C-alpha atoms as a printed R data frame, in Angstrom:
    type eleno elety resid chain resno      x       y      z
1   ATOM     1    CA   MET     A     1 64.510 125.753 84.514
2   ATOM     2    CA   ALA     A     2 62.361 123.076 84.646
3   ATOM     3    CA   ALA     A     3 62.764 121.787 87.826
4   ATOM     4    CA   ALA     A     4 64.642 117.865 87.671
5   ATOM     5    CA   PRO     A     5 62.193 115.020 87.590
6   ATOM     6    CA   ARG     A     6 61.662 113.616 90.730
7   ATOM     7    CA   ILE     A     7 60.557 109.817 88.816
8   ATOM     8    CA   SER     A     8 63.597 108.213 87.062
9   ATOM     9    CA   LEU     A     9 63.658 106.299 83.768
10  ATOM    10    CA   ASP     A    10 64.018 102.554 85.694
11  ATOM    11    CA   GLN     A    11 61.173 103.720 88.113
12  ATOM    12    CA   TRP     A    12 59.097 104.152 84.391
13  ATOM    13    CA   GLN     A    13 60.296 101.255 82.916
14  ATOM    14    CA   ALA     A    14 59.767  99.152 86.062
15  ATOM    15    CA   LEU     A    15 56.478 100.230 86.101
16  ATOM    16    CA   VAL     A    16 56.195  99.674 81.997
17  ATOM    17    CA   ALA     A    17 57.669  96.307 82.414
18  ATOM    18    CA   VAL     A    18 55.177  95.022 84.933
19  ATOM    19    CA   VAL     A    19 51.625  96.443 82.789
20  ATOM    20    CA   GLU     A    20 53.591  94.128 79.736
21  ATOM    21    CA   ALA     A    21 54.982  90.893 81.985
22  ATOM    22    CA   GLY     A    22 51.441  90.930 83.795
23  ATOM    23    CA   SER     A    23 53.646  90.115 87.301
24  ATOM    24    CA   TYR     A    24 56.080  91.900 89.117
25  ATOM    25    CA   ALA     A    25 57.966  87.592 89.330
26  ATOM    26    CA   ARG     A    26 57.824  88.041 85.222
27  ATOM    27    CA   ALA     A    27 58.805  91.759 84.802
28  ATOM    28    CA   ALA     A    28 62.122  90.839 87.348
29  ATOM    29    CA   GLU     A    29 62.825  88.916 85.271
30  ATOM    30    CA   THR     A    30 62.501  91.065 81.972
31  ATOM    31    CA   LEU     A    31 64.182  93.302 83.285
32  ATOM    32    CA   HIS     A    32 67.002  91.417 85.106
33  ATOM    33    CA   LYS     A    33 66.664  92.594 88.268
34  ATOM    34    CA   THR     A    34 64.884  91.189 91.848
35  ATOM    35    CA   GLN     A    35 61.365  90.855 91.963
36  ATOM    36    CA   SER     A    36 61.645  93.479 95.751
37  ATOM    37    CA   THR     A    37 63.583  95.986 93.353
38  ATOM    38    CA   VAL     A    38 60.618  96.566 91.082
39  ATOM    39    CA   THR     A    39 58.227  96.241 93.631
40  ATOM    40    CA   TYR     A    40 59.567  99.269 95.382
41  ATOM    41    CA   ALA     A    41 60.297 101.367 92.154
42  ATOM    42    CA   VAL     A    42 56.415 100.881 91.102
43  ATOM    43    CA   GLN     A    43 55.821 101.876 95.427
44  ATOM    44    CA   ARG     A    44 58.127 104.676 94.393
45  ATOM    45    CA   ILE     A    45 55.789 106.202 92.509
46  ATOM    46    CA   GLU     A    46 52.699 106.301 93.968
47  ATOM    47    CA   ARG     A    47 53.733 107.819 96.816
48  ATOM    48    CA   LEU     A    48 55.972 110.388 94.957
49  ATOM    49    CA   LEU     A    49 52.703 111.217 92.444
50  ATOM    50    CA   ASP     A    50 50.488 110.740 95.731
51  ATOM    51    CA   VAL     A    51 48.095 107.544 92.717
52  ATOM    52    CA   LYS     A    52 46.957 104.421 92.964
53  ATOM    53    CA   LEU     A    53 48.342 102.586 90.106
54  ATOM    54    CA   PHE     A    54 46.634  98.821 90.428
55  ATOM    55    CA   GLU     A    55 43.422  97.592 92.354
56  ATOM    56    CA   LEU     A    56 42.700  94.469 93.026
57  ATOM    57    CA   ARG     A    57 39.597  92.570 91.455
58  ATOM    58    CA   GLY     A    58 39.027  89.269 92.609
59  ATOM    59    CA   ARG     A    59 42.177  87.588 92.931
60  ATOM    60    CA   LYS     A    60 43.559  90.271 89.852
61  ATOM    61    CA   ALA     A    61 45.623  93.255 90.005
62  ATOM    62    CA   GLU     A    62 44.667  96.247 86.837
63  ATOM    63    CA   LEU     A    63 45.090  99.214 86.494
64  ATOM    64    CA   THR     A    64 43.058 102.106 87.242
65  ATOM    65    CA   ALA     A    65 41.883 104.622 85.406
66  ATOM    66    CA   THR     A    66 45.423 107.368 85.941
67  ATOM    67    CA   GLY     A    67 48.079 103.323 86.411
68  ATOM    68    CA   GLN     A    68 46.292 103.418 82.593
69  ATOM    69    CA   LEU     A    69 47.649 107.366 81.327
70  ATOM    70    CA   LEU     A    70 50.629 106.961 83.337
71  ATOM    71    CA   TYR     A    71 51.905 103.284 81.661
72  ATOM    72    CA   GLN     A    72 50.958 104.867 78.155
73  ATOM    73    CA   ARG     A    73 53.485 108.404 79.226
74  ATOM    74    CA   GLY     A    74 55.887 106.214 80.981
75  ATOM    75    CA   ARG     A    75 55.549 104.131 77.466
76  ATOM    76    CA   ALA     A    76 56.498 106.898 75.661
77  ATOM    77    CA   LEU     A    77 59.232 108.184 78.028
78  ATOM    78    CA   VAL     A    78 60.845 104.827 77.828
79  ATOM    79    CA   ASP     A    79 60.573 104.178 74.131
80  ATOM    80    CA   GLU     A    80 62.031 108.117 73.357
81  ATOM    81    CA   ALA     A    81 65.051 106.977 75.323
82  ATOM    82    CA   GLY     A    82 65.569 104.206 73.676
83  ATOM    83    CA   LEU     A    83 65.726 106.082 70.074
84  ATOM    84    CA   LEU     A    84 67.800 108.653 71.845
85  ATOM    85    CA   GLU     A    85 70.520 105.997 73.106
86  ATOM    86    CA   ARG     A    86 70.147 104.650 69.122
87  ATOM    87    CA   SER     A    87 70.900 107.647 67.634
88  ATOM    88    CA   ALA     A    88 73.567 108.751 70.365
89  ATOM    89    CA   ARG     A    89 75.164 105.197 69.410
90  ATOM    90    CA   ALA     A    90 74.413 106.244 65.174
91  ATOM    91    CA   LEU     A    91 76.212 110.086 65.557
92  ATOM    92    CA   SER     A    92 79.234 108.670 68.030
93  ATOM    93    CA   ALA     A    93 79.721 105.996 65.247
94  ATOM    94    CA   GLY     A    94 79.837 109.077 62.729
95  ATOM    95    CA   TRP     A    95 76.206 108.598 61.435
96  ATOM    96    CA   GLU     A    96 75.481 112.282 59.382
97  ATOM    97    CA   ALA     A    97 73.422 114.573 61.008
98  ATOM    98    CA   GLU     A    98 71.010 114.751 57.073
99  ATOM    99    CA   ILE     A    99 70.843 112.959 54.630
100 ATOM   100    CA   ARG     A   100 69.957 114.765 51.432
101 ATOM   101    CA   ILE     A   101 68.819 112.207 48.472
102 ATOM   102    CA   ALA     A   102 67.373 112.915 44.564
103 ATOM   103    CA   VAL     A   103 65.039 110.309 43.059
104 ATOM   104    CA   GLU     A   104 63.992 110.188 40.412
105 ATOM   105    CA   VAL     A   105 59.565 110.807 39.915
106 ATOM   106    CA   ILE     A   106 59.087 107.639 37.971
107 ATOM   107    CA   PHE     A   107 61.233 104.876 40.824
108 ATOM   108    CA   PRO     A   108 58.188 103.319 42.737
109 ATOM   109    CA   SER     A   109 57.485 105.451 45.440
110 ATOM   110    CA   TRP     A   110 56.136 102.576 47.793
111 ATOM   111    CA   LEU     A   111 59.512 101.190 47.421
112 ATOM   112    CA   LEU     A   112 61.757 104.506 48.556
113 ATOM   113    CA   LEU     A   113 59.447 105.322 51.680
114 ATOM   114    CA   SER     A   114 59.849 101.583 52.969
115 ATOM   115    CA   CYS     A   115 63.943 102.095 52.236
116 ATOM   116    CA   LEU     A   116 63.102 105.633 54.297
117 ATOM   117    CA   ASP     A   117 60.854 103.800 56.947
118 ATOM   118    CA   ARG     A   118 63.990 100.819 57.773
119 ATOM   119    CA   PHE     A   119 66.179 103.251 57.516
120 ATOM   120    CA   GLY     A   120 64.576 105.519 60.073
121 ATOM   121    CA   ALA     A   121 64.040 103.147 62.429
122 ATOM   122    CA   GLU     A   122 68.058 102.155 62.915
123 ATOM   123    CA   SER     A   123 68.613 105.853 62.318
124 ATOM   124    CA   PRO     A   124 65.958 107.593 64.151
125 ATOM   125    CA   HIS     A   125 67.485 111.058 64.312
126 ATOM   126    CA   THR     A   126 69.284 111.819 60.696
127 ATOM   127    CA   ARG     A   127 66.669 113.841 59.245
128 ATOM   128    CA   ILE     A   128 65.806 112.685 55.174
129 ATOM   129    CA   GLU     A   129 65.973 116.170 52.810
130 ATOM   130    CA   LEU     A   130 64.456 114.033 50.036
131 ATOM   131    CA   ILE     A   131 64.232 115.968 45.974
132 ATOM   132    CA   GLU     A   132 61.787 114.530 43.970
133 ATOM   133    CA   SER     A   133 62.621 115.123 40.604
134 ATOM   134    CA   VAL     A   134 62.903 114.806 36.538
135 ATOM   135    CA   ILE     A   135 65.484 114.197 34.284
136 ATOM   136    CA   GLY     A   136 67.751 117.258 34.371
137 ATOM   137    CA   GLY     A   137 66.645 118.135 37.896
138 ATOM   138    CA   THR     A   138 68.336 114.565 39.189
139 ATOM   139    CA   LEU     A   139 71.235 115.540 37.034
140 ATOM   140    CA   GLU     A   140 72.237 118.405 38.566
141 ATOM   141    CA   ALA     A   141 71.951 117.456 41.379
142 ATOM   142    CA   ILE     A   142 74.575 115.205 41.866
143 ATOM   143    CA   GLU     A   143 76.962 117.526 39.814
144 ATOM   144    CA   GLN     A   144 76.153 120.839 41.845
145 ATOM   145    CA   GLY     A   145 76.900 118.642 45.249
146 ATOM   146    CA   THR     A   146 73.422 119.517 46.866
147 ATOM   147    CA   VAL     A   147 72.742 115.593 47.492
148 ATOM   148    CA   ASP     A   148 74.674 113.548 48.982
149 ATOM   149    CA   LEU     A   149 72.132 109.718 47.357
150 ATOM   150    CA   ALA     A   150 70.264 110.019 43.711
151 ATOM   151    CA   VAL     A   151 68.060 107.594 41.628
152 ATOM   152    CA   THR     A   152 68.725 109.109 38.523
153 ATOM   153    CA   ALA     A   153 67.910 108.018 34.440
154 ATOM   154    CA   ARG     A   154 71.076 110.017 33.901
155 ATOM   155    CA   VAL     A   155 74.330 109.386 35.051
156 ATOM   156    CA   PRO     A   156 76.848 112.478 35.102
157 ATOM   157    CA   GLU     A   157 80.518 112.254 33.921
158 ATOM   158    CA   GLY     A   158 82.659 111.393 36.865
159 ATOM   159    CA   HIS     A   159 80.713 110.195 39.302
160 ATOM   160    CA   ALA     A   160 79.840 106.078 39.101
161 ATOM   161    CA   ALA     A   161 76.695 104.271 39.306
162 ATOM   162    CA   GLU     A   162 75.477 100.957 39.118
163 ATOM   163    CA   PRO     A   163 72.364  99.942 38.022
164 ATOM   164    CA   LEU     A   164 68.960  99.874 39.526
165 ATOM   165    CA   MET     A   165 65.817  98.613 37.620
166 ATOM   166    CA   ARG     A   166 64.551  98.985 34.195
167 ATOM   167    CA   ALA     A   167 61.235 101.158 34.383
168 ATOM   168    CA   ARG     A   168 58.301 100.069 32.519
169 ATOM   169    CA   PHE     A   169 55.996 102.911 30.682
170 ATOM   170    CA   ILE     A   170 52.502 102.045 29.212
171 ATOM   171    CA   ALA     A   171 51.352 104.319 27.023
172 ATOM   172    CA   VAL     A   172 47.415 104.996 28.119
173 ATOM   173    CA   ALA     A   173 43.987 107.022 28.112
174 ATOM   174    CA   HIS     A   174 40.745 106.824 29.862
175 ATOM   175    CA   PRO     A   175 38.714 104.072 28.432
176 ATOM   176    CA   GLU     A   176 36.294 106.668 26.546
177 ATOM   177    CA   HIS     A   177 39.433 108.444 25.003
178 ATOM   178    CA   PRO     A   178 38.998 109.136 21.732
179 ATOM   179    CA   LEU     A   179 42.136 107.072 20.208
180 ATOM   180    CA   HIS     A   180 40.300 103.755 22.378
181 ATOM   181    CA   LYS     A   181 37.080 104.451 19.826
182 ATOM   182    CA   LEU     A   182 39.361 104.164 16.907
183 ATOM   183    CA   ARG     A   183 39.265 100.063 17.585
184 ATOM   184    CA   ARG     A   184 42.470  99.415 15.301
185 ATOM   185    CA   LYS     A   185 46.045  99.600 16.026
186 ATOM   186    CA   LEU     A   186 46.856 103.165 16.176
187 ATOM   187    CA   THR     A   187 50.181 104.270 14.941
188 ATOM   188    CA   PHE     A   188 52.081 108.188 16.178
189 ATOM   189    CA   ARG     A   189 49.613 110.393 13.100
190 ATOM   190    CA   ASP     A   190 46.809 109.026 15.697
191 ATOM   191    CA   LEU     A   191 48.988 109.924 18.502
192 ATOM   192    CA   ARG     A   192 49.708 113.438 17.439
193 ATOM   193    CA   ALA     A   193 45.554 114.465 17.040
194 ATOM   194    CA   HIS     A   194 45.203 114.297 20.581
195 ATOM   195    CA   ARG     A   195 46.526 116.443 23.727
196 ATOM   196    CA   HIS     A   196 49.951 114.605 25.425
197 ATOM   197    CA   LEU     A   197 50.456 114.648 28.332
198 ATOM   198    CA   VAL     A   198 54.215 115.589 29.655
199 ATOM   199    CA   VAL     A   199 56.156 115.698 33.280
200 ATOM   200    CA   ARG     A   200 58.437 119.006 33.276
201 ATOM   201    CA   ASP     A   201 62.363 118.773 33.652
202 ATOM   202    CA   THR     A   202 62.994 120.468 36.817
203 ATOM   203    CA   GLY     A   203 67.373 120.853 35.763
204 ATOM   204    CA   SER     A   204 67.024 124.606 35.177
205 ATOM   205    CA   THR     A   205 67.980 123.792 32.002
206 ATOM   206    CA   ARG     A   206 65.136 121.868 30.104
207 ATOM   207    CA   SER     A   207 66.519 118.621 28.604
208 ATOM   208    CA   LYS     A   208 66.225 118.908 24.424
209 ATOM   209    CA   ALA     A   209 65.981 114.964 24.646
210 ATOM   210    CA   LYS     A   210 62.876 113.887 22.773
211 ATOM   211    CA   VAL     A   211 61.239 111.740 25.117
212 ATOM   212    CA   SER     A   212 57.460 111.447 24.032
213 ATOM   213    CA   ILE     A   213 55.927 112.454 20.229
214 ATOM   214    CA   ASP     A   214 56.268 115.894 18.958
215 ATOM   215    CA   ALA     A   215 52.172 116.311 19.538
216 ATOM   216    CA   ALA     A   216 50.119 120.059 18.971
217 ATOM   217    CA   GLN     A   217 47.981 119.655 21.645
218 ATOM   218    CA   ARG     A   218 50.827 119.483 25.016
219 ATOM   219    CA   TRP     A   219 50.189 119.735 28.708
220 ATOM   220    CA   THR     A   220 52.724 120.057 30.598
221 ATOM   221    CA   VAL     A   221 52.284 120.051 34.446
222 ATOM   222    CA   SER     A   222 55.594 120.030 37.352
223 ATOM   223    CA   GLN     A   223 53.609 116.249 38.874
224 ATOM   224    CA   LEU     A   224 53.384 113.309 37.757
225 ATOM   225    CA   SER     A   225 50.178 112.971 40.238
226 ATOM   226    CA   THR     A   226 48.455 115.218 38.024
227 ATOM   227    CA   SER     A   227 48.989 114.074 34.710
228 ATOM   228    CA   ILE     A   228 47.858 110.616 35.588
229 ATOM   229    CA   GLU     A   229 44.757 112.654 37.525
230 ATOM   230    CA   ALA     A   230 44.280 114.326 34.065
231 ATOM   231    CA   ALA     A   231 44.499 111.509 32.231
232 ATOM   232    CA   ARG     A   232 41.446 109.948 34.406
233 ATOM   233    CA   MET     A   233 39.947 112.585 33.799
234 ATOM   234    CA   GLY     A   234 40.217 112.230 30.389
235 ATOM   235    CA   MET     A   235 42.221 115.268 29.610
236 ATOM   236    CA   GLY     A   236 45.052 113.646 27.301
237 ATOM   237    CA   PHE     A   237 46.844 110.407 26.771
238 ATOM   238    CA   ALA     A   238 50.436 109.760 28.368
239 ATOM   239    CA   TRP     A   239 53.274 107.579 28.807
240 ATOM   240    CA   PHE     A   240 53.309 106.472 32.121
241 ATOM   241    CA   PRO     A   241 55.430 104.175 35.020
242 ATOM   242    CA   GLU     A   242 53.471 101.193 34.984
243 ATOM   243    CA   GLU     A   243 54.146 101.226 39.314
244 ATOM   244    CA   HIS     A   244 52.585 104.142 39.484
245 ATOM   245    CA   ILE     A   245 49.367 103.449 38.196
246 ATOM   246    CA   ARG     A   246 48.637  99.685 38.797
247 ATOM   247    CA   PRO     A   247 45.420 100.778 40.857
248 ATOM   248    CA   GLU     A   248 43.951 102.475 37.863
249 ATOM   249    CA   LEU     A   249 44.238  99.968 35.242
250 ATOM   250    CA   ALA     A   250 43.458  97.336 37.705
251 ATOM   251    CA   GLN     A   251 40.137  99.591 38.188
252 ATOM   252    CA   GLY     A   252 39.670 100.267 34.871
253 ATOM   253    CA   LEU     A   253 40.012 104.009 35.446
254 ATOM   254    CA   LEU     A   254 43.208 103.430 32.323
255 ATOM   255    CA   LYS     A   255 43.350 101.280 29.070
256 ATOM   256    CA   PRO     A   256 46.709 100.554 27.449
257 ATOM   257    CA   LEU     A   257 47.011 102.247 23.857
258 ATOM   258    CA   ASP     A   258 47.091  99.385 21.344
259 ATOM   259    CA   LEU     A   259 49.948 100.894 19.200
260 ATOM   260    CA   GLY     A   260 51.518  99.075 16.847
261 ATOM   261    CA   GLU     A   261 55.005  99.984 17.792
262 ATOM   262    CA   GLY     A   262 56.432 102.545 20.690
263 ATOM   263    CA   GLY     A   263 52.791 101.632 23.429
264 ATOM   264    CA   VAL     A   264 55.575  99.693 26.098
265 ATOM   265    CA   ARG     A   265 59.493 102.318 26.928
266 ATOM   266    CA   PHE     A   266 61.585 101.687 29.330
267 ATOM   267    CA   ALA     A   267 64.041 103.581 31.395
268 ATOM   268    CA   GLN     A   268 67.027 102.486 33.188
269 ATOM   269    CA   LEU     A   269 67.342 103.635 36.575
270 ATOM   270    CA   TYR     A   270 71.119 104.377 38.776
271 ATOM   271    CA   LEU     A   271 71.681 104.638 41.928
272 ATOM   272    CA   VAL     A   272 74.610 107.059 42.527
273 ATOM   273    CA   VAL     A   273 76.727 107.599 45.516
274 ATOM   274    CA   ALA     A   274 77.323 111.578 45.352
275 ATOM   275    CA   ASP     A   275 81.174 111.386 46.956
276 ATOM   276    CA   ARG     A   276 81.717 107.136 47.830
277 ATOM   277    CA   GLU     A   277 85.121 107.880 49.577
278 ATOM   278    CA   LEU     A   278 83.903 111.159 51.283
279 ATOM   279    CA   SER     A   279 80.127 109.268 52.049
280 ATOM   280    CA   GLY     A   280 79.745 108.595 55.927
281 ATOM   281    CA   PRO     A   281 77.526 104.910 56.656
282 ATOM   282    CA   GLY     A   282 74.376 106.832 56.915
283 ATOM   283    CA   VAL     A   283 75.038 107.482 52.894
284 ATOM   284    CA   LEU     A   284 76.073 104.050 52.421
285 ATOM   285    CA   ARG     A   285 73.461 102.193 54.601
286 ATOM   286    CA   LEU     A   286 70.759 104.076 53.062
287 ATOM   287    CA   ALA     A   287 71.963 103.253 49.568
288 ATOM   288    CA   GLY     A   288 72.578  99.166 50.543
289 ATOM   289    CA   LEU     A   289 68.268  99.138 51.996
290 ATOM   290    CA   ILE     A   290 67.556 100.566 48.139
291 ATOM   291    CA   ARG     A   291 69.605  98.389 46.762
292 ATOM   292    CA   GLU     A   292 68.189  94.955 48.578
293 ATOM   293    CA   ALA     A   293 64.909  96.384 47.929
294 ATOM   294    CA   VAL     A   294 64.946  97.005 44.738
295 ATOM   295    CA   ALA     A   295 66.429  92.834 44.135
296 ATOM   296    CA   ALA     A   296 63.953  92.353 47.073
297 ATOM   297    CA   SER     A   297 61.501  93.513 44.149
298 ATOM   298    CA   CYS     A   298 62.154  92.453 40.694
299 ATOM   299    CA   GLU     A   299 62.590  88.605 42.065
300 ATOM   300    CA   ALA     A   300 58.991  88.863 43.305
301 ATOM   301    CA   VAL     A   301 57.617  90.263 39.884
302 ATOM   302    CA   GLU     A   302 60.087  87.347 38.113
303 ATOM   303    CA   LEU     A   303 58.613  84.622 40.643
304 ATOM   304    CA   GLN     A   304 55.058  85.944 39.698
305 ATOM   305    CA   ALA     A   305 55.438  86.046 35.440
306 ATOM   306    CA   ASP     A   306 57.081  82.761 36.188
307 ATOM   307    CA   GLU     A   307 53.840  81.354 37.382
308 ATOM   308    CA   ALA     A   308 51.636  83.014 35.381
309 ATOM   309    CA   ASP     A   309 53.650  81.731 32.631
310 ATOM   310    CA   ARG     A   310 53.259  77.937 33.940
311 ATOM   311    CA   PRO     A   311 50.525  76.004 32.349
312 ATOM   312    CA   ARG     A   312 47.418  75.651 35.231
313 ATOM   313    CA   ALA     A   313 47.980  72.122 36.101
314 ATOM   314    CA   ALA     A   314 51.875  72.111 37.007
315 ATOM   315    CA   ARG     A   315 51.058  75.080 39.034
316 ATOM   316    CA   LYS     A   316 51.209  74.389 43.023
317 ATOM   317    CA   PRO     A   317 48.159  74.890 44.272
318 ATOM   318    CA   ARG     A   318 48.527  77.373 47.245
319 ATOM   319    CA   SER     A   319 47.770  76.070 50.625
320 ATOM   320    CA   ARG     A   320 44.790  78.032 52.618
321 ATOM   321    CA   PRO     A   321 46.062  80.127 55.837
322 ATOM   322    CA   SER     A   322 45.238  78.691 58.558
323 ATOM   323    CA   ALA     A   323 42.032  80.443 60.614
């Protein structure tokens, strides 16, 4: 068994406070302790470890090289103790040790990660198992009870769901793709003569629903990112979620196909809590964060669209950022 530490957490906290507050007096105010108590705690570290933490430079006390190292380690220790306490409070309140979530790959990944990051700040020791799925895979995960929460395009029978957002798909290809060189409105007959890029349904029973065209040439891949990369390299065309290809569109690496109809498609996404009656506060909180983030994102998009539609003369000039 490892020996008990000679320096207490309170003493490390005192050192951190002195460094960050800039003086013993301000550190004492921050910690709600007397200045003599804080001074003694720092001196105690120096005596027990036989080190010098501060040295006078002119009239100002600054950290020595050893003091800087111990401050950094002490800061990490204090932060970790804080995380441990918050996690303990969360677990004692019934927060789950692990949450499993299935999310359709068409859901914006940046939005999902921001939600998980916010959740992690509130419950850092709750493990997250994320399944990035396609069509039937999400449905099966809900029906088989292998996930607590899901973002899905199809709602299984017997499960309540709330509309979350509509994903917009755009038919695109590389700017030099032969379809763009036709220089006219395209038809589905034109598309059938070229390679169609498709992402595989992750369900054990492949969906029979037609989600694309019946092209003679087709590449079916497992990852959306692989399909996008293939399109960027001029290897085929596909309908991609707009949110996932914004950089490629902006950089001119992909270009929307000029289809007479069907060039844009939509898929409704739903938020499903697998078993609301038995769900713990962690699952419900994560569901709430996803709901809030999507609402804020949609509102921002609508504001941008309204601004773009307004006559230039009527637009409110943007203030320049202060220097």
